[in-house]
Short mmCIF file of C-alpha atoms in Angstrom, two decimals:
data_model
loop_
_atom_site.label_atom_id
_atom_site.label_comp_id
_atom_site.label_asym_id
_atom_site.label_seq_id
_atom_site.Cartn_x
_atom_site.Cartn_y
_atom_site.Cartn_z
CA MET V 1 72.93 -8.94 44.50
CA SER V 2 74.86 -12.23 44.75
CA VAL V 3 77.34 -12.95 47.55
CA LEU V 4 80.19 -12.69 45.04
CA SER V 5 78.99 -9.31 43.71
CA ASP V 6 78.44 -7.97 47.20
CA SER V 7 81.90 -9.07 48.38
CA LEU V 8 83.69 -7.60 45.38
CA SER V 9 81.73 -4.33 45.51
CA LYS V 10 82.76 -3.89 49.14
CA ALA V 11 86.39 -4.66 48.24
CA VAL V 12 86.36 -2.04 45.46
CA ASP V 13 84.79 0.53 47.81
CA SER V 14 87.55 -0.19 50.31
CA LEU V 15 90.22 0.38 47.66
CA LEU V 16 88.70 3.75 46.83
CA LYS V 17 88.39 4.84 50.46
CA ARG V 18 91.99 3.88 51.18
CA GLY V 19 93.34 5.60 48.06
CA LEU V 20 94.79 2.37 46.72
CA ASP V 21 93.00 2.59 43.38
CA GLN V 22 95.69 4.95 42.01
CA TYR V 23 98.15 2.02 41.78
CA LEU V 24 95.89 -0.26 39.74
CA GLY V 25 96.73 1.63 36.57
CA GLN V 26 100.30 0.35 36.94
CA LEU V 27 99.69 -3.40 36.87
CA HIS V 28 102.78 -5.34 35.78
CA ARG V 29 102.28 -7.81 32.93
CA GLY V 30 104.50 -10.10 30.89
CA ILE V 31 103.88 -12.88 28.36
CA GLU V 32 105.66 -16.12 27.44
CA LYS V 33 104.27 -17.56 24.20
CA GLU V 34 105.10 -20.90 22.60
CA SER V 35 104.83 -21.79 18.89
CA LEU V 36 106.00 -24.77 16.87
CA ARG V 37 108.13 -24.21 13.78
CA VAL V 38 106.67 -26.16 10.85
CA THR V 39 107.71 -26.86 7.26
CA PRO V 40 105.87 -25.46 4.22
CA ASP V 41 103.78 -28.66 4.09
CA GLY V 42 102.80 -28.36 7.75
CA THR V 43 104.93 -31.10 9.29
CA LEU V 44 107.11 -30.48 12.33
CA ALA V 45 110.37 -28.75 11.43
CA SER V 46 113.44 -30.88 12.14
CA THR V 47 115.96 -28.11 11.51
CA PRO V 48 118.16 -26.74 14.33
CA HIS V 49 117.16 -23.57 16.14
CA PRO V 50 118.00 -20.79 13.62
CA CYS V 51 121.38 -19.25 14.42
CA ALA V 52 120.07 -15.76 13.58
CA LEU V 53 117.59 -16.04 16.46
CA GLY V 54 120.45 -16.26 18.93
CA SER V 55 121.33 -18.82 21.58
CA SER V 56 118.30 -20.59 23.00
CA LEU V 57 120.29 -21.03 26.23
CA THR V 58 120.92 -17.35 26.93
CA HIS V 59 118.64 -15.16 24.75
CA SER V 60 116.27 -13.09 26.90
CA SER V 61 113.43 -12.94 24.35
CA ILE V 62 113.67 -15.96 22.02
CA THR V 63 114.31 -19.45 23.35
CA THR V 64 112.92 -22.98 23.03
CA ASP V 65 110.83 -25.13 25.31
CA TYR V 66 110.76 -28.95 25.13
CA SER V 67 111.57 -29.40 21.47
CA GLU V 68 114.15 -27.80 19.22
CA SER V 69 111.10 -26.92 17.08
CA LEU V 70 109.08 -25.35 19.91
CA LEU V 71 109.96 -21.66 20.05
CA GLU V 72 109.20 -19.63 23.16
CA PHE V 73 108.91 -15.85 23.01
CA VAL V 74 109.38 -13.88 26.25
CA THR V 75 108.42 -10.24 26.69
CA GLY V 76 109.64 -7.81 29.29
CA ILE V 77 107.39 -6.43 32.00
CA HIS V 78 104.90 -3.75 30.90
CA THR V 79 102.34 -1.52 32.58
CA ASN V 80 100.78 -0.66 29.20
CA ILE V 81 98.84 -3.41 27.39
CA SER V 82 99.42 -1.93 23.92
CA GLN V 83 103.17 -1.87 24.49
CA LEU V 84 103.12 -5.44 25.78
CA ILE V 85 101.36 -6.69 22.64
CA GLN V 86 103.65 -4.57 20.46
CA GLU V 87 106.75 -6.20 21.94
CA LEU V 88 105.27 -9.65 21.32
CA HIS V 89 104.47 -8.50 17.77
CA ASN V 90 108.08 -7.33 17.28
CA ILE V 91 109.50 -10.68 18.41
CA HIS V 92 107.24 -12.50 15.95
CA HIS V 93 108.16 -10.08 13.17
CA PHE V 94 111.90 -10.55 13.67
CA THR V 95 111.53 -14.32 13.90
CA TYR V 96 109.63 -14.49 10.62
CA GLN V 97 112.51 -12.67 8.92
CA HIS V 98 114.92 -15.44 9.95
CA ILE V 99 113.15 -18.81 9.63
CA GLY V 100 113.31 -19.10 5.85
CA ASN V 101 110.32 -20.89 4.36
CA GLU V 102 109.19 -22.27 7.70
CA LYS V 103 106.20 -20.85 9.52
CA LEU V 104 104.81 -20.76 13.06
CA TRP V 105 101.94 -23.07 13.96
CA VAL V 106 99.14 -20.92 15.37
CA ASN V 107 97.21 -23.57 17.31
CA SER V 108 97.92 -25.03 20.72
CA MET V 109 97.46 -28.60 19.49
CA PRO V 110 100.33 -29.64 17.21
CA CYS V 111 100.61 -30.05 13.47
CA ILE V 112 101.17 -33.37 11.68
CA VAL V 113 103.61 -35.37 13.81
CA GLU V 114 104.54 -38.63 12.14
CA SER V 115 106.06 -40.26 15.23
CA GLU V 116 107.44 -39.36 18.65
CA GLU V 117 110.91 -40.31 17.44
CA LYS V 118 110.75 -37.42 14.95
CA ILE V 119 110.20 -34.79 17.66
CA PRO V 120 113.68 -33.32 18.27
CA ILE V 121 114.57 -32.56 21.89
CA ALA V 122 115.91 -29.03 22.37
CA GLN V 123 119.69 -28.58 22.26
CA TYR V 124 121.47 -25.88 24.25
CA GLY V 125 125.18 -26.36 23.60
CA THR V 126 128.01 -28.21 25.34
CA SER V 127 127.98 -26.68 28.83
CA ASN V 128 126.93 -28.60 31.92
CA ILE V 129 123.78 -26.52 32.36
CA ALA V 130 122.91 -27.12 28.70
CA ARG V 131 123.32 -30.87 29.09
CA MET V 132 121.17 -30.81 32.24
CA LYS V 133 118.38 -29.02 30.35
CA GLU V 134 118.53 -31.63 27.58
CA ILE V 135 118.49 -34.62 29.97
CA TYR V 136 115.55 -33.10 31.83
CA ARG V 137 113.67 -33.04 28.52
CA GLU V 138 114.69 -36.61 27.75
CA GLY V 139 113.21 -37.51 31.12
CA LEU V 140 109.94 -35.84 30.11
CA HIS V 141 109.96 -37.96 26.95
CA HIS V 142 110.32 -41.20 28.92
CA ARG V 143 107.77 -40.18 31.57
CA TYR V 144 104.99 -38.59 29.53
CA GLY V 145 105.86 -39.05 25.88
CA SER V 146 107.08 -36.39 23.47
CA LEU V 147 103.68 -35.65 21.90
CA MET V 148 102.48 -34.02 25.09
CA GLN V 149 105.50 -31.72 24.97
CA THR V 150 104.63 -30.34 21.52
CA ILE V 151 101.45 -28.68 22.84
CA ALA V 152 101.83 -24.90 22.91
CA GLY V 153 100.28 -22.27 25.14
CA ILE V 154 100.62 -18.83 26.65
CA HIS V 155 101.83 -17.94 30.13
CA TYR V 156 100.62 -14.63 31.53
CA ASN V 157 102.74 -13.09 34.29
CA PHE V 158 100.92 -10.67 36.60
CA SER V 159 101.77 -8.60 39.65
CA LEU V 160 100.80 -5.41 41.44
CA PRO V 161 103.30 -2.53 41.82
CA CYS V 162 105.49 -2.29 44.91
CA ASP V 163 103.92 1.03 45.98
CA PHE V 164 100.54 -0.71 46.22
CA TRP V 165 101.95 -3.28 48.64
CA TYR V 166 103.82 -0.73 50.72
CA MET V 167 100.71 1.41 51.24
CA LEU V 168 98.43 -1.59 51.84
CA ALA V 169 100.81 -3.09 54.39
CA GLU V 170 101.22 0.25 56.15
CA GLN V 171 97.45 0.76 56.38
CA ASP V 172 97.00 -2.78 57.71
CA GLY V 173 99.77 -2.31 60.28
CA ILE V 174 102.00 -4.96 58.69
CA ASP V 175 105.77 -4.71 59.17
CA ASN V 176 106.91 -7.72 57.11
CA ILE V 177 105.93 -6.76 53.56
CA LYS V 178 107.59 -9.83 52.01
CA ASN V 179 105.43 -12.25 53.98
CA TYR V 180 102.33 -10.11 53.55
CA LYS V 181 102.72 -10.02 49.76
CA SER V 182 103.23 -13.77 49.69
CA LYS V 183 100.12 -14.35 51.78
CA ARG V 184 97.98 -12.20 49.51
CA TYR V 185 99.37 -13.79 46.34
CA PHE V 186 98.52 -17.23 47.73
CA ASP V 187 95.02 -15.90 48.47
CA LEU V 188 94.89 -15.01 44.77
CA ILE V 189 96.18 -18.45 43.72
CA ARG V 190 93.54 -20.35 45.69
CA ASN V 191 90.75 -18.18 44.34
CA TYR V 192 92.08 -18.59 40.81
CA HIS V 193 91.80 -22.35 41.21
CA ARG V 194 88.21 -21.81 42.33
CA LEU V 195 87.26 -19.54 39.42
CA SER V 196 89.51 -20.40 36.49
CA TRP V 197 87.04 -22.95 35.10
CA ALA V 198 85.30 -19.93 33.53
CA THR V 199 88.43 -18.91 31.61
CA ILE V 200 88.55 -22.35 29.96
CA TYR V 201 85.12 -21.73 28.46
CA LEU V 202 85.83 -18.14 27.46
CA PHE V 203 89.32 -18.60 25.97
CA GLY V 204 89.76 -22.33 25.30
CA ALA V 205 90.82 -22.73 21.67
CA SER V 206 91.70 -26.39 21.19
CA PRO V 207 88.48 -28.43 20.65
CA ALA V 208 89.92 -30.59 17.84
CA VAL V 209 93.09 -32.47 16.92
CA CYS V 210 94.74 -34.09 13.96
CA GLN V 211 94.52 -37.88 13.90
CA THR V 212 98.31 -38.14 14.10
CA PHE V 213 98.14 -36.78 17.66
CA LEU V 214 95.97 -39.72 18.70
CA ASN V 215 97.88 -42.63 17.18
CA ASN V 216 97.89 -45.57 19.62
CA ARG V 217 96.34 -43.45 22.40
CA GLU V 218 93.07 -44.09 24.20
CA HIS V 219 90.56 -41.27 23.90
CA SER V 220 86.85 -40.47 23.87
CA LEU V 221 86.89 -37.96 21.00
CA THR V 222 84.45 -38.09 18.08
CA PRO V 223 85.67 -38.60 14.50
CA LEU V 224 84.63 -35.68 12.30
CA HIS V 225 85.98 -35.86 8.78
CA ARG V 226 89.32 -36.05 6.99
CA HIS V 227 91.57 -37.23 9.83
CA THR V 228 89.96 -34.93 12.41
CA PHE V 229 88.75 -35.81 15.91
CA TYR V 230 87.02 -33.39 18.25
CA GLY V 231 84.87 -32.94 21.31
CA PRO V 232 81.46 -31.66 20.13
CA THR V 233 81.21 -29.35 23.17
CA ALA V 234 84.92 -29.34 24.13
CA THR V 235 86.87 -26.13 24.69
CA SER V 236 90.51 -26.95 25.44
CA LEU V 237 91.85 -30.43 24.72
CA ARG V 238 95.23 -28.97 25.63
CA LEU V 239 94.07 -29.12 29.26
CA SER V 240 92.46 -32.57 28.95
CA GLN V 241 93.88 -35.97 29.89
CA LEU V 242 95.37 -36.00 26.38
CA GLY V 243 97.32 -32.85 27.21
CA TYR V 244 98.62 -31.24 30.38
CA SER V 245 96.07 -32.67 32.82
CA ASN V 246 98.15 -35.80 32.92
CA GLU V 247 97.28 -38.77 35.16
CA SER V 248 100.99 -39.41 35.71
CA GLN V 249 101.06 -36.49 38.16
CA ASN V 250 97.99 -37.49 40.16
CA ASP V 251 100.19 -38.66 43.05
CA ILE V 252 101.56 -35.14 43.49
CA GLN V 253 99.55 -33.12 45.99
CA ILE V 254 100.65 -29.50 46.20
CA ASN V 255 99.37 -27.35 49.03
CA TYR V 256 98.56 -23.73 48.12
CA ASN V 257 97.74 -22.35 51.57
CA ASN V 258 101.02 -20.44 52.07
CA VAL V 259 104.67 -20.36 51.03
CA GLU V 260 105.68 -22.88 53.70
CA SER V 261 103.12 -25.54 52.79
CA PHE V 262 103.67 -24.99 49.07
CA VAL V 263 107.44 -25.40 49.33
CA GLN V 264 107.15 -28.43 51.64
CA SER V 265 104.79 -30.27 49.30
CA LEU V 266 106.89 -29.39 46.24
CA ARG V 267 110.13 -30.49 47.91
CA TYR V 268 108.51 -33.77 48.86
CA ALA V 269 107.79 -34.41 45.18
CA ILE V 270 111.35 -33.60 44.04
CA GLN V 271 112.92 -35.76 46.79
CA THR V 272 110.65 -38.84 46.70
CA SER V 273 111.48 -41.71 44.38
CA TYR V 274 108.62 -43.08 42.27
CA PRO V 275 108.62 -46.81 41.29
CA PRO V 276 107.39 -46.32 37.68
CA TYR V 277 110.24 -43.85 37.11
CA GLU V 278 112.73 -46.16 38.82
CA LYS V 279 111.93 -48.69 36.07
CA ILE V 280 112.97 -46.15 33.43
CA GLY V 281 116.38 -45.95 35.04
CA VAL V 282 118.54 -42.87 35.43
CA LYS V 283 121.31 -44.18 33.20
CA ALA V 284 121.59 -46.84 30.52
CA ASN V 285 125.03 -47.67 29.11
CA ALA V 286 126.41 -44.43 30.57
CA HIS V 287 123.65 -42.47 28.83
CA TYR V 288 121.32 -40.43 31.03
CA ARG V 289 117.63 -41.16 30.52
CA GLN V 290 116.42 -38.70 33.18
CA LEU V 291 117.92 -36.55 35.91
CA ASN V 292 116.60 -38.78 38.69
CA SER V 293 113.73 -41.19 39.41
CA ASN V 294 111.76 -38.91 41.72
CA LEU V 295 108.14 -37.80 41.33
CA LEU V 296 109.54 -34.62 39.80
CA GLN V 297 113.03 -34.32 38.33
CA ILE V 298 113.02 -30.59 39.09
CA GLU V 299 110.31 -28.21 40.27
CA ASN V 300 109.40 -26.93 36.79
CA GLU V 301 108.15 -30.39 35.85
CA PHE V 302 104.97 -29.87 37.87
CA TYR V 303 102.19 -28.78 35.52
CA ALA V 304 99.96 -26.24 37.25
CA SER V 305 97.41 -23.75 35.93
CA ILE V 306 98.97 -21.03 38.14
CA ARG V 307 102.30 -20.76 39.93
CA PRO V 308 103.77 -18.41 42.53
CA LYS V 309 106.98 -17.05 41.05
CA ARG V 310 110.09 -15.07 41.78
CA VAL V 311 113.01 -14.30 39.49
CA THR V 312 115.76 -16.79 40.42
CA LYS V 313 119.50 -16.33 40.59
CA SER V 314 121.87 -18.65 38.73
CA CYS V 315 121.38 -22.30 39.78
CA GLN V 316 118.80 -21.25 42.42
CA SER V 317 115.65 -23.35 42.67
CA PRO V 318 112.25 -21.61 42.40
CA SER V 319 111.23 -22.71 45.89
CA ARG V 320 114.45 -21.43 47.48
CA ALA V 321 113.91 -18.10 45.75
CA LEU V 322 110.36 -17.97 47.16
CA CYS V 323 111.59 -18.68 50.69
CA LEU V 324 114.29 -16.03 50.50
CA GLY V 325 112.40 -13.26 48.74
CA GLY V 326 108.71 -14.13 48.84
CA VAL V 327 106.29 -14.23 45.93
CA GLU V 328 107.08 -11.59 43.31
CA TYR V 329 104.37 -12.39 40.73
CA VAL V 330 102.01 -15.13 39.60
CA GLU V 331 102.23 -17.03 36.33
CA ILE V 332 98.96 -18.09 34.65
CA ARG V 333 99.59 -21.19 32.54
CA ASN V 334 96.21 -22.42 31.23
CA ILE V 335 95.75 -20.05 28.26
CA ASP V 336 95.44 -21.56 24.77
CA LEU V 337 96.85 -19.87 21.69
CA ASN V 338 94.10 -17.93 19.94
CA PRO V 339 94.66 -18.91 16.27
CA PHE V 340 92.59 -15.97 15.04
CA VAL V 341 95.07 -13.44 16.49
CA PRO V 342 98.55 -13.00 14.92
CA VAL V 343 100.40 -13.12 18.25
CA GLY V 344 98.05 -15.63 19.91
CA ILE V 345 96.49 -13.31 22.50
CA ASP V 346 94.64 -9.98 22.32
CA ALA V 347 93.96 -7.02 24.61
CA ASP V 348 90.42 -8.19 25.46
CA CYS V 349 91.80 -11.42 26.88
CA ILE V 350 94.51 -9.61 28.86
CA ARG V 351 91.99 -7.17 30.33
CA PHE V 352 89.72 -9.97 31.45
CA TYR V 353 92.62 -11.71 33.18
CA ASP V 354 93.53 -8.41 34.88
CA LEU V 355 90.01 -8.19 36.27
CA LEU V 356 89.83 -11.82 37.34
CA LEU V 357 93.24 -11.84 39.02
CA LEU V 358 92.55 -8.60 40.88
CA ALA V 359 89.23 -10.04 42.04
CA CYS V 360 90.98 -13.22 43.19
CA MET V 361 93.35 -11.10 45.29
CA LEU V 362 90.63 -8.86 46.75
CA LEU V 363 88.09 -11.55 47.66
CA ASP V 364 88.24 -13.56 50.88
CA SER V 365 90.19 -16.77 50.26
CA PRO V 366 89.75 -19.54 52.83
CA GLU V 367 92.44 -22.17 53.04
CA MET V 368 91.96 -25.05 50.62
CA ASP V 369 92.18 -28.72 51.53
CA ASP V 370 92.78 -31.48 48.99
CA ALA V 371 89.07 -32.31 48.75
CA GLU V 372 88.24 -28.78 47.62
CA PHE V 373 91.22 -28.72 45.27
CA GLN V 374 89.97 -31.92 43.61
CA LEU V 375 86.62 -30.18 43.11
CA THR V 376 88.41 -27.44 41.17
CA VAL V 377 90.12 -30.10 39.04
CA LYS V 378 86.76 -31.73 38.25
CA ASN V 379 85.27 -28.36 37.32
CA GLN V 380 88.18 -27.72 34.98
CA GLN V 381 87.71 -31.08 33.27
CA GLU V 382 83.96 -30.49 32.94
CA MET V 383 84.64 -27.24 31.12
CA VAL V 384 87.43 -28.81 29.04
CA MET V 385 85.25 -31.57 27.60
CA ASN V 386 81.71 -30.21 27.99
CA GLY V 387 82.10 -26.45 28.39
CA ARG V 388 79.99 -25.31 25.43
CA ASN V 389 77.02 -27.37 26.57
CA PRO V 390 74.52 -24.90 28.12
CA ASP V 391 73.49 -27.66 30.54
CA SER V 392 77.01 -28.15 31.89
CA HIS V 393 77.34 -27.94 35.66
CA ILE V 394 80.14 -27.26 38.10
CA MET V 395 80.44 -28.21 41.75
CA LEU V 396 80.95 -25.39 44.25
CA VAL V 397 81.20 -25.62 48.03
CA ASP V 398 77.49 -24.77 48.26
CA GLY V 399 76.37 -27.33 45.69
CA GLU V 400 76.00 -27.97 41.96
CA LYS V 401 75.49 -24.92 39.74
CA ASN V 402 74.79 -24.30 36.06
CA SER V 403 78.07 -23.08 34.59
CA PHE V 404 76.51 -20.50 32.24
CA ALA V 405 74.52 -18.89 35.06
CA GLU V 406 77.63 -18.82 37.27
CA MET V 407 79.68 -17.19 34.52
CA HIS V 408 77.11 -14.42 34.15
CA GLU V 409 77.22 -13.94 37.91
CA LEU V 410 81.00 -13.72 37.81
CA LEU V 411 80.97 -11.10 35.04
CA ASN V 412 78.37 -9.04 36.90
CA ALA V 413 80.56 -9.16 40.00
CA LEU V 414 83.58 -7.95 38.00
CA THR V 415 81.71 -4.90 36.63
CA PRO V 416 82.59 -2.40 39.44
CA LEU V 417 86.24 -3.38 39.09
CA ALA V 418 86.06 -2.85 35.31
CA GLU V 419 84.53 0.60 35.86
CA LEU V 420 87.32 1.45 38.29
CA LEU V 421 90.13 0.41 35.92
CA ASP V 422 88.45 2.25 33.03
CA SER V 423 88.27 5.42 35.11
CA LEU V 424 92.04 5.24 35.64
CA GLU V 425 92.76 5.28 31.90
CA ASN V 426 89.73 7.32 30.82
CA SER V 427 88.32 4.55 28.63
CA ILE V 428 85.64 1.86 28.57
CA ASN V 429 87.99 -0.91 27.45
CA TYR V 430 87.60 -3.12 30.52
CA GLN V 431 83.82 -2.84 30.37
CA LEU V 432 83.92 -3.70 26.66
CA SER V 433 86.00 -6.77 27.47
CA LEU V 434 83.35 -7.91 29.93
CA GLN V 435 80.66 -7.33 27.32
CA SER V 436 82.61 -9.45 24.84
CA GLN V 437 82.66 -12.29 27.36
CA ARG V 438 78.91 -11.95 27.98
CA PHE V 439 78.29 -12.40 24.24
CA LYS V 440 80.32 -15.62 24.37
CA ILE V 441 78.19 -16.98 27.20
CA ASP V 442 74.95 -16.19 25.37
CA HIS V 443 76.37 -17.49 22.07
CA PRO V 444 78.78 -20.43 22.57
CA GLU V 445 79.61 -20.37 18.87
CA LEU V 446 81.44 -17.05 19.47
CA THR V 447 84.00 -18.64 21.81
CA PRO V 448 87.34 -19.46 20.16
CA SER V 449 86.56 -23.18 20.47
CA GLY V 450 83.09 -22.61 19.00
CA GLN V 451 84.51 -20.64 16.07
CA ILE V 452 87.02 -23.40 15.32
CA VAL V 453 84.42 -26.17 15.34
CA THR V 454 82.03 -24.10 13.22
CA ARG V 455 84.68 -23.39 10.58
CA VAL V 456 85.93 -26.96 10.41
CA ILE V 457 82.39 -28.35 10.04
CA LYS V 458 81.07 -25.63 7.71
CA ASN V 459 84.04 -25.73 5.33
CA GLU V 460 84.40 -29.50 5.61
CA ASP V 461 88.07 -28.92 6.31
CA SER V 462 90.22 -31.19 8.38
CA PHE V 463 91.62 -29.65 11.58
CA PHE V 464 95.00 -29.64 9.86
CA GLU V 465 93.68 -27.73 6.81
CA PHE V 466 91.93 -25.20 9.03
CA ALA V 467 95.05 -24.64 11.13
CA MET V 468 97.34 -24.56 8.11
CA ASP V 469 95.21 -21.86 6.45
CA LEU V 470 95.54 -19.66 9.53
CA ALA V 471 99.27 -20.36 9.83
CA GLU V 472 99.76 -19.24 6.21
CA GLU V 473 97.59 -16.18 6.80
CA THR V 474 99.70 -15.24 9.82
CA GLU V 475 102.89 -15.85 7.87
CA ARG V 476 101.73 -13.45 5.15
CA TYR V 477 100.75 -10.90 7.81
CA PHE V 478 104.32 -10.74 9.17
CA LYS V 479 106.34 -11.37 6.01
CA ASN V 480 104.48 -8.87 3.84
CA SER V 481 105.28 -5.96 6.13
CA LYS V 482 108.64 -4.36 6.87
CA ILE V 483 110.14 -4.57 10.31
CA ASP V 484 111.35 -1.34 11.89
CA PRO V 485 115.15 -1.17 11.23
CA GLU V 486 115.87 -0.14 14.83
CA ILE V 487 113.92 -3.10 16.18
CA SER V 488 115.65 -5.46 13.76
CA GLN V 489 119.06 -4.14 14.80
CA LYS V 490 118.16 -4.49 18.48
CA PHE V 491 117.29 -8.17 18.05
CA LYS V 492 120.38 -8.81 15.94
CA GLN V 493 122.48 -7.37 18.76
CA LEU V 494 120.66 -9.51 21.34
CA SER V 495 121.30 -12.59 19.20
CA HIS V 496 125.01 -11.78 18.92
CA GLU V 497 125.31 -11.15 22.66
CA SER V 498 123.47 -14.38 23.47
CA HIS V 499 125.87 -16.47 21.37
CA GLN V 500 128.78 -14.81 23.14
CA ALA V 501 127.19 -15.47 26.55
CA GLN V 502 126.73 -19.16 25.69
CA LYS V 503 130.38 -19.40 24.66
CA GLU V 504 131.49 -17.85 27.96
CA ILE V 505 129.37 -20.31 29.95
CA GLU V 506 130.88 -23.23 28.05
CA GLU V 507 134.44 -21.96 28.59
CA ALA V 508 133.81 -21.42 32.31
CA ASP V 509 132.85 -25.05 33.05
CA SER V 510 135.42 -26.55 35.42
CA MET V 511 133.92 -29.89 36.52
CA SER V 512 132.62 -33.05 34.91
CA PHE V 513 128.91 -33.28 34.21
CA ASP V 514 128.44 -36.05 36.78
CA ASP V 515 130.04 -33.89 39.46
CA PHE V 516 128.01 -30.88 38.30
CA LEU V 517 124.77 -32.82 38.69
CA VAL V 518 125.70 -34.11 42.16
CA ASP V 519 126.61 -30.59 43.26
CA TYR V 520 123.40 -29.16 41.78
CA PHE V 521 121.11 -31.56 43.64
CA ASN V 522 123.10 -31.29 46.86
CA ARG V 523 122.42 -27.56 46.80
CA GLN V 524 118.78 -27.98 45.81
CA ASN V 525 118.13 -30.55 48.54
CA SER V 526 119.95 -28.72 51.33
CA PRO V 527 117.77 -27.35 54.17
CA MET V 528 115.63 -24.41 53.16
CA PRO V 529 116.00 -20.99 54.78
CA SER V 530 113.15 -19.81 56.97
CA CYS V 531 110.13 -18.66 54.98
CA GLY V 532 109.25 -16.26 57.76
CA CYS V 533 107.10 -18.51 59.89
CA GLY V 534 109.88 -19.48 62.27
CA ASN V 535 110.31 -22.93 60.74
CA THR V 536 113.24 -24.21 58.69
CA LEU V 537 112.10 -26.34 55.75
#
């Protein structure tokens, strides 16, 4: 038995002995899923956010991300995977009823984009907070380019129920549950950085791009045919240097050892001016080009594969919320859209993430210095560009390892946990999910990235033609079926209420935008409350 298997088996045995297993059937899950709106010919839609979908500023389920064309669907929190996927399905279904002849792009890498100037920045109305959101996005355009912001993905939100933490803290003799939860969630985060390279191989689904995405950009991709470039053994170009693993953020070093160190390193980045961004300028002819010239305009600008999260109050920064209330859940951010699934993610994928994230929380998690963190970054990039090569290697603290052998070892270690979760719901679904992942390791062509490359090569399609076919297939799937009238009415009511909420926000504004921005950053940069360690940040 490997060290990993032995450690996780002991952790599962401990859960059983302490009676904590009963709470694992109530895992809390939520999904945020992005999709571009495109025209019937597959180019980026330039139309405004459809009014029938509600206000993108205030709607709880349907909003936009960087671009006016980049929809973002947000589910509630679910303990049942089928209900979670059903809600995501309902949001898609309603959306398809109200976008006319447009369709949703089903791939993470974008459709045909003729130029960055034709990528519309999201609009949120006339309020001060709306204008701030728009200027933040204009800053992203000047800093990283708009193409990067058209890449879509899935965020998976995960947490354990409160009763689990209360019993665990009581058994461990811990009085401060807030700090204890935060400590354990940061244990999870560090271990996720150590192990998430495997998820890039198993679920990466962006091995190819349309030529229009590469115009005037340096790259090492291989030309295929008909305006298509790809990585022959790549898995997720979305996470490559062409996507969200952007060199512009290499000067930002975030510490994941605890809430205090995380908040300190993040605050340093949002308070430290950066010469290349100073050259952009904050204003030009009274027009804002970015919110400020710091390493990060606001905390959300930092692109991370996993984040500690807490629901924030109005105008409250994420880090202040963490200091006041502790970590509430973690957000996984490195999941590609699966173009073969109507809603972009399936139950098998969710179950695997449940297993991996629980394992990351249960396993010992030594503190991580920057040298080890950079190792995790290199492992991620190896899997991004070379993941389907059976000879690919990753670097662990005990030396270089074959990635395929290490993935098998990881899946074997997760087996007792899968058996435990299956016993709670009287099924074998978690074990079947593990078996599906084993097939992918033994047969790289079964991975989403492998399936995409195989289809593009076999059919001699361009990447665009392949993606467009699936987008049309998904469109037919949703448009050829009737939406439940109650669900339709529910979303219509949400849309109406969101428009009204936006109007109330706009009417309530009582200061100029310049004063609003000064006040906002004064509050964000004020001294932090104690995170529980006795220090004020």
